[in-house]
Amino acid sequence: MLKFKILKQSNKSNGSDHCRARLGTIATDHGVIDTPIFMPVGTLGSVKAVSVEELDNCKAQIILGNTYHLYLRPGCDVIEHMDGLHEFIRWNKPMLTDSGGFQFFSLAKLAKFSDEGVAFQSHIDGSRHMFSPEKAVEIQMILGSDIMMSLDWCIGYPADEKQTMEALNKTTLWAKRGFDFWQEKGAVNNLFGIVQGGMYKHLRTLSAEQLTQIDFPGFAIGGLSVGEPKEFMYEMACHTLPLLPANKPRYIMGVGTPEDLVELVGMGCDMFDCVMPSRNARNGQLFTSKGTINIPNAKFRFDKGPIDTDCNCYTCQNYSRSYLRHLYKSRELLAYRLNTIHNIYYYLDLMEKMRDAIKQDRFLEFKREFYSKRQK
Amino acid sequence: MLKFKILKQSNKSNGSDHCRARLGTIATDHGVIDTPIFMPVGTLGSVKAVSVEELDNCKAQIILGNTYHLYLRPGCDVIEHMDGLHEFIRWNKPMLTDSGGFQFFSLAKLAKFSDEGVAFQSHIDGSRHMFSPEKAVEIQMILGSDIMMSLDWCIGYPADEKQTMEALNKTTLWAKRGFDFWQEKGAVNNLFGIVQGGMYKHLRTLSAEQLTQIDFPGFAIGGLSVGEPKEFMYEMACHTLPLLPANKPRYIMGVGTPEDLVELVGMGCDMFDCVMPSRNARNGQLFTSKGTINIPNAKFRFDKGPIDTDCNCYTCQNYSRSYLRHLYKSRELLAYRLNTIHNIYYYLDLMEKMRDAIKQDRFLEFKREFYSKRQK
């Protein structure tokens, strides 16, 4: 069972800037992770383009798997036969799986939501399936993730209050049923609840109140990064994070840019996941301490330097921007790997730097430095 | 300068089966390679899907780069600025570059052959270019390969005697001019001549006679694997190999299957290159000691075993057929890498096993065992 320990809690203010960042650890059956943490996304049982050893070298402590995707491919029968997802993909550190809620919103065809759960058609072959809150937990137990997520109804932006309320109510109902099922089964995997409520503060409050009555070992904020303006995302996160129990991990799902991570850690968020570092890498966009660069840009044609002189990743230690540009322009498979290694390292190194700053009680200074480098 | 040493020469017969296999070493400025050797193909400055460290772990001793491709992308100005191909791609072992001859046959648009050289249009953007034999050497000097190849005219199958003769004559003319240019420049890189002559034994003889009058440090047989029936390829190789100087390396270009390598080593060939292990890997076809398998096959869905229980590659040591099938079916980038690692390892391990067999004077026994495993 999960154990969350807070090692340091910041409560500093500096002008208009507040810091509620906190440093902690989450102990799971597959090891201990340091928070705040970023979780690279391994949708289909592989963080696209990189190996588990490379993830290790990028300082990855926990990765995410997608229940919806893995349920469809390779299927639970395969993963069960292969003794769970950890064994199947050869990742022996902690793993979190989402519930499928986000994919019903973003990917599945004709998803129909009812008290019972979600009926949907596969985005691959149109085949019909049904996820109940119990089934979402059951599948994740087969996957064997260390942290499972409760089935939720994630709605897009914009959504009116009525729609948002309906999604919220179902999410709460499903959370209770999923939790009861999990308790009955006595599963060793942990289960987190997901707060919804769209872009309405009072509905976020309501959702948080309802969800936190259930004794989940951790809570997530879902339904952000669904197309809303950035200020709304920050406003909802800032409003909702303090409503979640201080003694349990807080996870904001599907967010975000390096700037988002810095802002949200400052608001007291402990866990993040996002496809951005890996997806952008495959599109040639690389993160650096001075901002993002587009590697296909002609100005890198003769550039002997690394992506980021401040970076200690394998790619920056070995390869020039010129070579990376060439690989990318030539669509060589190695391009996607080398770019992904860099971007994931950048994200995880950023998290480590934030943890160090919190430890030394200098998070606001860190934040100032972070932004000042980017303005150069 | 290249030094070729023959350590063991087999001259055994066994019924109808002869063995002219030989064991040797080729010393270059970037290190010594053991022959017979297979050279993985790194078309655009990367052996597709694998890193240089992975090539090392696959026992790669020398890789091949494609002059035509690298000349077009990233361009010689870039590679010159980056201090040569070795530095650019971070491969510090020997490298061989072809002359472009094969690509004029297979890829370039509207290639026009004259005494002067080859005028062609880029397959990428249709831009017009000209390779003279001197220019082919000059570009390869910029690439900085350890073994450069003379510009040749590679013709397809079928080709009539007149066409074949014309290509042969140009190849000889260009070989002389390329050689003279190379001598004038006093380049440290080595230059090999390429025998042509299509599927005509007497033209192969003629080409070999003309070429071997030029003091190249090594000779290749080109114009095979261009669509001809397998027996013709063996017939031409078997006929031509003994016509090449015994004290210099003999290289058959663009060949072939594991069976081809075994046959041609038995005929006394020292060097090979082929895209087959890497290309087939990307198509899900994997080589094993018992024959090839197609990893997407449904029978591997629940298969916990490795690709090949006899294989010590990274992929076989870590991953199941079930996972590899899943990755491949899901088009995960990791699939291409893991498959390529296995296939290249298989090829290079096969070469090592052949070298061991020659050393122990048991190549014909090795060959029998090789085939008997595949018949099971």
mmCIF file of C-alpha atoms in Angstrom, chain A residues 5-311:
data_model
loop_
_atom_site.group_PDB
_atom_site.id
_atom_site.type_symbol
_atom_site.label_atom_id
_atom_site.label_comp_id
_atom_site.label_asym_id
_atom_site.label_seq_id
_atom_site.Cartn_x
_atom_site.Cartn_y
_atom_site.Cartn_z
ATOM 1 C CA LYS A 5 5.508 11.341 3.332
ATOM 2 C CA ILE A 6 5.912 15.109 3.225
ATOM 3 C CA LEU A 7 9.526 16.062 3.865
ATOM 4 C CA LYS A 8 9.215 19.802 3.428
ATOM 5 C CA GLN A 9 6.301 22.199 3.106
ATOM 6 C CA SER A 10 6.879 25.677 1.764
ATOM 7 C CA ASN A 11 4.564 28.520 2.785
ATOM 8 C CA LYS A 12 6.503 31.487 1.565
ATOM 9 C CA SER A 13 5.282 34.672 -0.014
ATOM 10 C CA ASN A 14 7.294 37.131 -2.017
ATOM 11 C CA GLY A 15 5.341 40.134 -3.197
ATOM 12 C CA SER A 16 2.395 38.740 -5.117
ATOM 13 C CA ASP A 17 4.111 35.406 -5.548
ATOM 14 C CA HIS A 18 3.195 32.619 -3.150
ATOM 15 C CA CYS A 19 4.815 29.282 -2.718
ATOM 16 C CA ARG A 20 2.926 26.263 -1.481
ATOM 17 C CA ALA A 21 5.377 23.803 -3.019
ATOM 18 C CA ARG A 22 6.019 20.645 -1.079
ATOM 19 C CA LEU A 23 8.656 17.947 -1.144
ATOM 20 C CA GLY A 24 7.744 14.359 -0.436
ATOM 21 C CA THR A 25 8.072 10.684 -1.226
ATOM 22 C CA ILE A 26 5.547 8.093 -2.301
ATOM 23 C CA ALA A 27 6.441 4.522 -1.393
ATOM 24 C CA THR A 28 4.890 1.805 -3.564
ATOM 25 C CA ASP A 29 5.433 -1.922 -3.977
ATOM 26 C CA HIS A 30 7.818 -1.180 -6.854
ATOM 27 C CA GLY A 31 9.879 1.397 -4.998
ATOM 28 C CA VAL A 32 9.867 4.940 -3.717
ATOM 29 C CA ILE A 33 9.360 8.025 -5.881
ATOM 30 C CA ASP A 34 10.286 11.592 -5.023
ATOM 31 C CA THR A 35 7.629 14.274 -5.338
ATOM 32 C CA PRO A 36 6.963 16.579 -7.059
ATOM 33 C CA ILE A 37 7.385 14.135 -9.938
ATOM 34 C CA PHE A 38 6.723 14.008 -13.662
ATOM 35 C CA MET A 39 5.581 10.709 -15.187
ATOM 36 C CA PRO A 40 6.523 10.033 -18.829
ATOM 37 C CA VAL A 41 3.612 8.538 -20.745
ATOM 38 C CA GLY A 42 3.962 4.983 -22.056
ATOM 39 C CA THR A 43 0.622 4.761 -23.821
ATOM 40 C CA LEU A 44 0.891 1.265 -25.273
ATOM 41 C CA GLY A 45 3.475 -0.265 -22.971
ATOM 42 C CA SER A 46 6.399 1.761 -24.324
ATOM 43 C CA VAL A 47 7.309 5.402 -23.856
ATOM 44 C CA LYS A 48 7.451 6.111 -27.567
ATOM 45 C CA ALA A 49 10.954 5.829 -29.070
ATOM 46 C CA VAL A 50 12.853 5.080 -25.843
ATOM 47 C CA SER A 51 13.875 1.938 -23.963
ATOM 48 C CA VAL A 52 13.412 1.304 -20.251
ATOM 49 C CA GLU A 53 17.168 1.664 -19.754
ATOM 50 C CA GLU A 54 17.047 5.067 -21.418
ATOM 51 C CA LEU A 55 14.143 6.051 -19.146
ATOM 52 C CA ASP A 56 16.303 5.029 -16.199
ATOM 53 C CA ASN A 57 19.134 7.182 -17.506
ATOM 54 C CA CYS A 58 16.671 10.049 -17.908
ATOM 55 C CA LYS A 59 15.968 9.724 -14.151
ATOM 56 C CA ALA A 60 12.446 8.404 -14.703
ATOM 57 C CA GLN A 61 11.045 7.101 -11.417
ATOM 58 C CA ILE A 62 7.516 6.231 -12.498
ATOM 59 C CA ILE A 63 5.817 5.935 -15.879
ATOM 60 C CA LEU A 64 2.213 5.962 -16.974
ATOM 61 C CA GLY A 65 0.316 3.367 -18.984
ATOM 62 C CA ASN A 66 -3.041 3.913 -20.712
ATOM 63 C CA THR A 67 -5.782 1.517 -19.689
ATOM 64 C CA TYR A 68 -7.970 2.240 -22.714
ATOM 65 C CA HIS A 69 -5.117 1.569 -25.156
ATOM 66 C CA LEU A 70 -3.734 -1.505 -23.409
ATOM 67 C CA TYR A 71 -7.216 -2.980 -22.994
ATOM 68 C CA LEU A 72 -7.662 -2.771 -26.780
ATOM 69 C CA ARG A 73 -4.053 -3.719 -27.645
ATOM 70 C CA PRO A 74 -2.615 -6.189 -26.749
ATOM 71 C CA GLY A 75 -5.674 -6.975 -24.589
ATOM 72 C CA CYS A 76 -5.979 -7.944 -20.936
ATOM 73 C CA ASP A 77 -5.734 -11.658 -21.706
ATOM 74 C CA VAL A 78 -2.232 -11.142 -23.061
ATOM 75 C CA ILE A 79 -1.050 -8.934 -20.211
ATOM 76 C CA GLU A 80 -2.539 -11.308 -17.630
ATOM 77 C CA HIS A 81 -0.804 -14.257 -19.299
ATOM 78 C CA MET A 82 2.457 -12.290 -19.337
ATOM 79 C CA ASP A 83 2.180 -11.687 -15.551
ATOM 80 C CA GLY A 84 1.237 -8.026 -15.688
ATOM 81 C CA LEU A 85 2.428 -4.886 -17.393
ATOM 82 C CA HIS A 86 5.669 -4.539 -15.415
ATOM 83 C CA GLU A 87 6.848 -7.970 -16.567
ATOM 84 C CA PHE A 88 5.503 -7.538 -20.088
ATOM 85 C CA ILE A 89 7.376 -4.312 -20.796
ATOM 86 C CA ARG A 90 10.311 -4.989 -18.413
ATOM 87 C CA TRP A 91 9.854 -1.887 -16.285
ATOM 88 C CA ASN A 92 10.450 -2.706 -12.639
ATOM 89 C CA LYS A 93 9.790 0.691 -11.082
ATOM 90 C CA PRO A 94 6.414 2.180 -10.151
ATOM 91 C CA MET A 95 3.717 2.571 -12.764
ATOM 92 C CA LEU A 96 0.444 4.488 -12.826
ATOM 93 C CA THR A 97 -2.427 3.706 -15.154
ATOM 94 C CA ASP A 98 -5.221 6.062 -16.059
ATOM 95 C CA SER A 99 -8.825 4.863 -16.127
ATOM 96 C CA GLY A 100 -9.652 5.461 -19.769
ATOM 97 C CA GLY A 101 -11.718 8.549 -18.929
ATOM 98 C CA PHE A 102 -9.544 10.899 -20.966
ATOM 99 C CA GLN A 103 -9.559 8.607 -24.017
ATOM 100 C CA PHE A 104 -13.370 8.371 -23.979
ATOM 101 C CA PHE A 105 -13.258 12.138 -24.330
ATOM 102 C CA SER A 106 -10.407 12.391 -26.845
ATOM 103 C CA LEU A 107 -10.335 9.240 -28.913
ATOM 104 C CA ALA A 108 -13.113 6.649 -28.637
ATOM 105 C CA LYS A 109 -16.027 6.785 -31.024
ATOM 106 C CA LEU A 110 -19.585 7.371 -29.888
ATOM 107 C CA ALA A 111 -18.895 7.130 -26.151
ATOM 108 C CA LYS A 112 -22.191 6.911 -24.228
ATOM 109 C CA PHE A 113 -22.161 7.779 -20.546
ATOM 110 C CA SER A 114 -24.710 6.353 -18.086
ATOM 111 C CA ASP A 115 -24.882 5.470 -14.412
ATOM 112 C CA GLU A 116 -23.638 2.066 -15.430
ATOM 113 C CA GLY A 117 -20.443 3.418 -17.022
ATOM 114 C CA VAL A 118 -19.223 4.176 -20.549
ATOM 115 C CA ALA A 119 -20.235 2.298 -23.675
ATOM 116 C CA PHE A 120 -17.842 3.049 -26.537
ATOM 117 C CA GLN A 121 -16.468 1.899 -29.840
ATOM 118 C CA SER A 122 -12.787 1.217 -30.379
ATOM 119 C CA HIS A 123 -10.954 3.907 -32.374
ATOM 120 C CA ILE A 124 -9.082 1.066 -34.105
ATOM 121 C CA ASP A 125 -11.788 -1.214 -35.429
ATOM 122 C CA GLY A 126 -15.086 0.214 -34.211
ATOM 123 C CA SER A 127 -15.709 -2.815 -31.966
ATOM 124 C CA ARG A 128 -18.130 -2.172 -29.063
ATOM 125 C CA HIS A 129 -17.041 -2.206 -25.417
ATOM 126 C CA MET A 130 -18.287 -1.150 -21.985
ATOM 127 C CA PHE A 131 -16.281 0.173 -19.043
ATOM 128 C CA SER A 132 -18.067 0.214 -15.709
ATOM 129 C CA PRO A 133 -16.228 1.767 -12.746
ATOM 130 C CA GLU A 134 -15.697 -1.777 -11.448
ATOM 131 C CA LYS A 135 -14.359 -2.972 -14.764
ATOM 132 C CA ALA A 136 -11.942 -0.023 -14.985
ATOM 133 C CA VAL A 137 -10.490 -1.081 -11.640
ATOM 134 C CA GLU A 138 -10.497 -4.758 -12.566
ATOM 135 C CA ILE A 139 -8.543 -4.098 -15.775
ATOM 136 C CA GLN A 140 -6.010 -1.983 -13.933
ATOM 137 C CA MET A 141 -5.601 -4.758 -11.352
ATOM 138 C CA ILE A 142 -4.717 -7.080 -14.230
ATOM 139 C CA LEU A 143 -2.280 -4.493 -15.583
ATOM 140 C CA GLY A 144 -0.861 -4.491 -12.069
ATOM 141 C CA SER A 145 -0.143 -0.782 -11.857
ATOM 142 C CA ASP A 146 0.986 0.678 -8.541
ATOM 143 C CA ILE A 147 -1.485 3.530 -8.810
ATOM 144 C CA MET A 148 -4.849 2.979 -10.514
ATOM 145 C CA MET A 149 -7.220 5.776 -11.409
ATOM 146 C CA SER A 150 -10.957 5.808 -10.799
ATOM 147 C CA LEU A 151 -13.236 5.932 -13.864
ATOM 148 C CA ASP A 152 -14.169 9.550 -14.570
ATOM 149 C CA TRP A 153 -16.140 11.570 -17.092
ATOM 150 C CA CYS A 154 -13.828 14.132 -18.586
ATOM 151 C CA ILE A 155 -15.598 16.857 -20.545
ATOM 152 C CA GLY A 156 -14.200 19.297 -23.062
ATOM 153 C CA TYR A 157 -14.074 23.062 -23.202
ATOM 154 C CA PRO A 158 -16.383 24.872 -23.422
ATOM 155 C CA ALA A 159 -19.095 22.974 -21.528
ATOM 156 C CA ASP A 160 -22.148 24.516 -19.900
ATOM 157 C CA GLU A 161 -22.926 24.166 -16.218
ATOM 158 C CA LYS A 162 -25.568 21.499 -16.724
ATOM 159 C CA GLN A 163 -23.281 19.249 -18.763
ATOM 160 C CA THR A 164 -20.446 19.827 -16.312
ATOM 161 C CA MET A 165 -22.705 18.959 -13.380
ATOM 162 C CA GLU A 166 -23.850 15.770 -15.047
ATOM 163 C CA ALA A 167 -20.257 14.671 -15.686
ATOM 164 C CA LEU A 168 -19.349 15.571 -12.108
ATOM 165 C CA ASN A 169 -22.240 13.566 -10.652
ATOM 166 C CA LYS A 170 -21.396 10.490 -12.697
ATOM 167 C CA THR A 171 -17.739 10.836 -11.749
ATOM 168 C CA THR A 172 -18.666 10.843 -8.052
ATOM 169 C CA LEU A 173 -21.057 7.919 -8.424
ATOM 170 C CA TRP A 174 -18.445 5.913 -10.310
ATOM 171 C CA ALA A 175 -15.736 6.872 -7.812
ATOM 172 C CA LYS A 176 -17.787 5.361 -4.973
ATOM 173 C CA ARG A 177 -18.510 2.190 -6.905
ATOM 174 C CA GLY A 178 -14.908 1.820 -8.041
ATOM 175 C CA PHE A 179 -13.676 2.403 -4.502
ATOM 176 C CA ASP A 180 -16.099 -0.165 -3.024
ATOM 177 C CA PHE A 181 -15.069 -2.713 -5.644
ATOM 178 C CA TRP A 182 -11.400 -2.055 -4.921
ATOM 179 C CA GLN A 183 -12.003 -2.465 -1.171
ATOM 180 C CA GLU A 184 -13.926 -5.709 -1.701
ATOM 181 C CA LYS A 185 -11.137 -7.124 -3.829
ATOM 182 C CA GLY A 186 -8.523 -6.117 -1.269
ATOM 183 C CA ALA A 187 -6.220 -5.199 -4.159
ATOM 184 C CA VAL A 188 -2.633 -4.259 -3.334
ATOM 185 C CA ASN A 189 -2.724 -1.614 -6.103
ATOM 186 C CA ASN A 190 -3.661 1.885 -4.974
ATOM 187 C CA LEU A 191 -6.649 3.779 -6.309
ATOM 188 C CA PHE A 192 -6.868 7.557 -6.775
ATOM 189 C CA GLY A 193 -10.042 9.585 -7.185
ATOM 190 C CA ILE A 194 -10.386 12.239 -9.893
ATOM 191 C CA VAL A 195 -11.941 15.646 -9.295
ATOM 192 C CA GLN A 196 -13.922 17.078 -12.206
ATOM 193 C CA GLY A 197 -16.048 20.238 -12.417
ATOM 194 C CA GLY A 198 -14.944 21.860 -15.653
ATOM 195 C CA MET A 199 -14.157 25.552 -15.510
ATOM 196 C CA TYR A 200 -16.614 26.277 -12.665
ATOM 197 C CA LYS A 201 -14.998 26.936 -9.323
ATOM 198 C CA HIS A 202 -18.127 26.044 -7.338
ATOM 199 C CA LEU A 203 -18.394 22.739 -9.217
ATOM 200 C CA ARG A 204 -14.708 22.030 -8.578
ATOM 201 C CA THR A 205 -15.444 22.696 -4.897
ATOM 202 C CA LEU A 206 -18.455 20.384 -4.987
ATOM 203 C CA SER A 207 -16.536 17.621 -6.762
ATOM 204 C CA ALA A 208 -13.634 17.900 -4.321
ATOM 205 C CA GLU A 209 -16.029 17.780 -1.353
ATOM 206 C CA GLN A 210 -17.749 14.674 -2.677
ATOM 207 C CA LEU A 211 -14.588 12.883 -3.712
ATOM 208 C CA THR A 212 -12.628 13.563 -0.538
ATOM 209 C CA GLN A 213 -15.365 11.881 1.478
ATOM 210 C CA ILE A 214 -14.076 8.689 -0.072
ATOM 211 C CA ASP A 215 -10.866 7.459 1.517
ATOM 212 C CA PHE A 216 -8.741 7.311 -1.633
ATOM 213 C CA PRO A 217 -4.977 7.204 -0.960
ATOM 214 C CA GLY A 218 -4.521 10.090 -3.420
ATOM 215 C CA PHE A 219 -6.443 12.561 -5.565
ATOM 216 C CA ALA A 220 -6.139 13.854 -9.076
ATOM 217 C CA ILE A 221 -7.540 16.894 -10.820
ATOM 218 C CA GLY A 222 -8.881 15.874 -14.214
ATOM 219 C CA GLY A 223 -10.596 17.769 -16.989
ATOM 220 C CA LEU A 224 -7.801 20.310 -17.435
ATOM 221 C CA SER A 225 -5.774 20.788 -20.618
ATOM 222 C CA VAL A 226 -8.903 20.106 -22.654
ATOM 223 C CA GLY A 227 -8.679 23.191 -24.832
ATOM 224 C CA GLU A 228 -9.307 25.949 -22.261
ATOM 225 C CA PRO A 229 -7.268 29.168 -22.082
ATOM 226 C CA LYS A 230 -4.162 28.733 -19.917
ATOM 227 C CA GLU A 231 -5.453 31.211 -17.246
ATOM 228 C CA PHE A 232 -8.504 29.019 -16.638
ATOM 229 C CA MET A 233 -6.305 25.982 -16.139
ATOM 230 C CA TYR A 234 -4.191 27.835 -13.564
ATOM 231 C CA GLU A 235 -7.294 29.270 -11.887
ATOM 232 C CA MET A 236 -8.964 25.862 -11.540
ATOM 233 C CA ALA A 237 -5.747 24.205 -10.337
ATOM 234 C CA CYS A 238 -5.056 26.963 -7.839
ATOM 235 C CA HIS A 239 -8.617 26.809 -6.555
ATOM 236 C CA THR A 240 -8.844 23.030 -6.329
ATOM 237 C CA LEU A 241 -5.432 21.962 -5.019
ATOM 238 C CA PRO A 242 -6.000 23.369 -1.491
ATOM 239 C CA LEU A 243 -9.354 21.527 -1.337
ATOM 240 C CA LEU A 244 -7.553 18.198 -1.499
ATOM 241 C CA PRO A 245 -6.216 16.544 1.680
ATOM 242 C CA ALA A 246 -2.750 17.878 2.460
ATOM 243 C CA ASN A 247 -1.586 14.471 3.669
ATOM 244 C CA LYS A 248 -2.268 12.727 0.345
ATOM 245 C CA PRO A 249 -0.610 13.054 -3.076
ATOM 246 C CA ARG A 250 -2.175 15.556 -5.483
ATOM 247 C CA TYR A 251 -1.918 14.863 -9.179
ATOM 248 C CA ILE A 252 -2.863 17.160 -12.052
ATOM 249 C CA MET A 253 -3.557 15.050 -15.110
ATOM 250 C CA GLY A 254 -2.293 15.749 -18.615
ATOM 251 C CA VAL A 255 -0.371 18.968 -17.882
ATOM 252 C CA GLY A 256 1.828 20.488 -19.327
ATOM 253 C CA THR A 257 4.635 22.800 -20.477
ATOM 254 C CA PRO A 258 7.788 23.360 -18.381
ATOM 255 C CA GLU A 259 6.264 26.677 -17.283
ATOM 256 C CA ASP A 260 3.070 24.858 -16.219
ATOM 257 C CA LEU A 261 5.061 22.430 -14.096
ATOM 258 C CA VAL A 262 6.868 25.277 -12.342
ATOM 259 C CA GLU A 263 3.623 27.150 -11.678
ATOM 260 C CA LEU A 264 1.699 24.107 -10.478
ATOM 261 C CA VAL A 265 4.476 22.789 -8.244
ATOM 262 C CA GLY A 266 4.391 26.252 -6.675
ATOM 263 C CA MET A 267 0.673 25.720 -6.025
ATOM 264 C CA GLY A 268 1.353 22.446 -4.195
ATOM 265 C CA CYS A 269 0.881 19.808 -6.893
ATOM 266 C CA ASP A 270 2.879 16.593 -6.443
ATOM 267 C CA MET A 271 2.403 14.594 -9.632
ATOM 268 C CA PHE A 272 2.196 15.281 -13.364
ATOM 269 C CA ASP A 273 1.966 13.433 -16.638
ATOM 270 C CA CYS A 274 1.901 14.707 -20.184
ATOM 271 C CA VAL A 275 2.725 13.485 -23.679
ATOM 272 C CA MET A 276 4.284 16.853 -24.442
ATOM 273 C CA PRO A 277 7.995 16.009 -23.984
ATOM 274 C CA SER A 278 7.761 12.831 -26.070
ATOM 275 C CA ARG A 279 5.260 14.039 -28.667
ATOM 276 C CA ASN A 280 7.024 17.360 -29.238
ATOM 277 C CA ALA A 281 10.336 15.508 -29.544
ATOM 278 C CA ARG A 282 8.872 13.503 -32.408
ATOM 279 C CA ASN A 283 7.835 16.801 -33.989
ATOM 280 C CA GLY A 284 11.343 18.224 -33.690
ATOM 281 C CA GLN A 285 10.571 20.633 -30.844
ATOM 282 C CA LEU A 286 13.148 20.471 -28.094
ATOM 283 C CA PHE A 287 13.065 22.017 -24.625
ATOM 284 C CA THR A 288 16.056 23.903 -23.294
ATOM 285 C CA SER A 289 16.812 26.055 -20.291
ATOM 286 C CA LYS A 290 16.542 29.054 -22.613
ATOM 287 C CA GLY A 291 13.240 28.047 -24.189
ATOM 288 C CA THR A 292 12.206 25.688 -26.968
ATOM 289 C CA ILE A 293 14.003 25.222 -30.266
ATOM 290 C CA ASN A 294 12.852 23.642 -33.530
ATOM 291 C CA ILE A 295 15.626 21.321 -34.609
ATOM 292 C CA PRO A 296 14.785 21.328 -38.363
ATOM 293 C CA ASN A 297 15.540 25.066 -38.442
ATOM 294 C CA ALA A 298 18.171 25.868 -41.094
ATOM 295 C CA LYS A 299 20.247 27.819 -38.573
ATOM 296 C CA PHE A 300 21.333 24.522 -36.982
ATOM 297 C CA ARG A 301 22.769 23.106 -40.221
ATOM 298 C CA PHE A 302 26.399 23.714 -39.226
ATOM 299 C CA ASP A 303 25.854 23.862 -35.460
ATOM 300 C CA LYS A 304 28.407 21.751 -33.597
ATOM 301 C CA GLY A 305 26.896 22.471 -30.179
ATOM 302 C CA PRO A 306 24.483 20.279 -28.203
ATOM 303 C CA ILE A 307 20.764 21.026 -27.894
ATOM 304 C CA ASP A 308 21.378 22.627 -24.516
ATOM 305 C CA THR A 309 24.829 23.335 -23.092
ATOM 306 C CA ASP A 310 23.342 23.045 -19.583
ATOM 307 C CA CYS A 311 22.017 19.516 -20.202
#
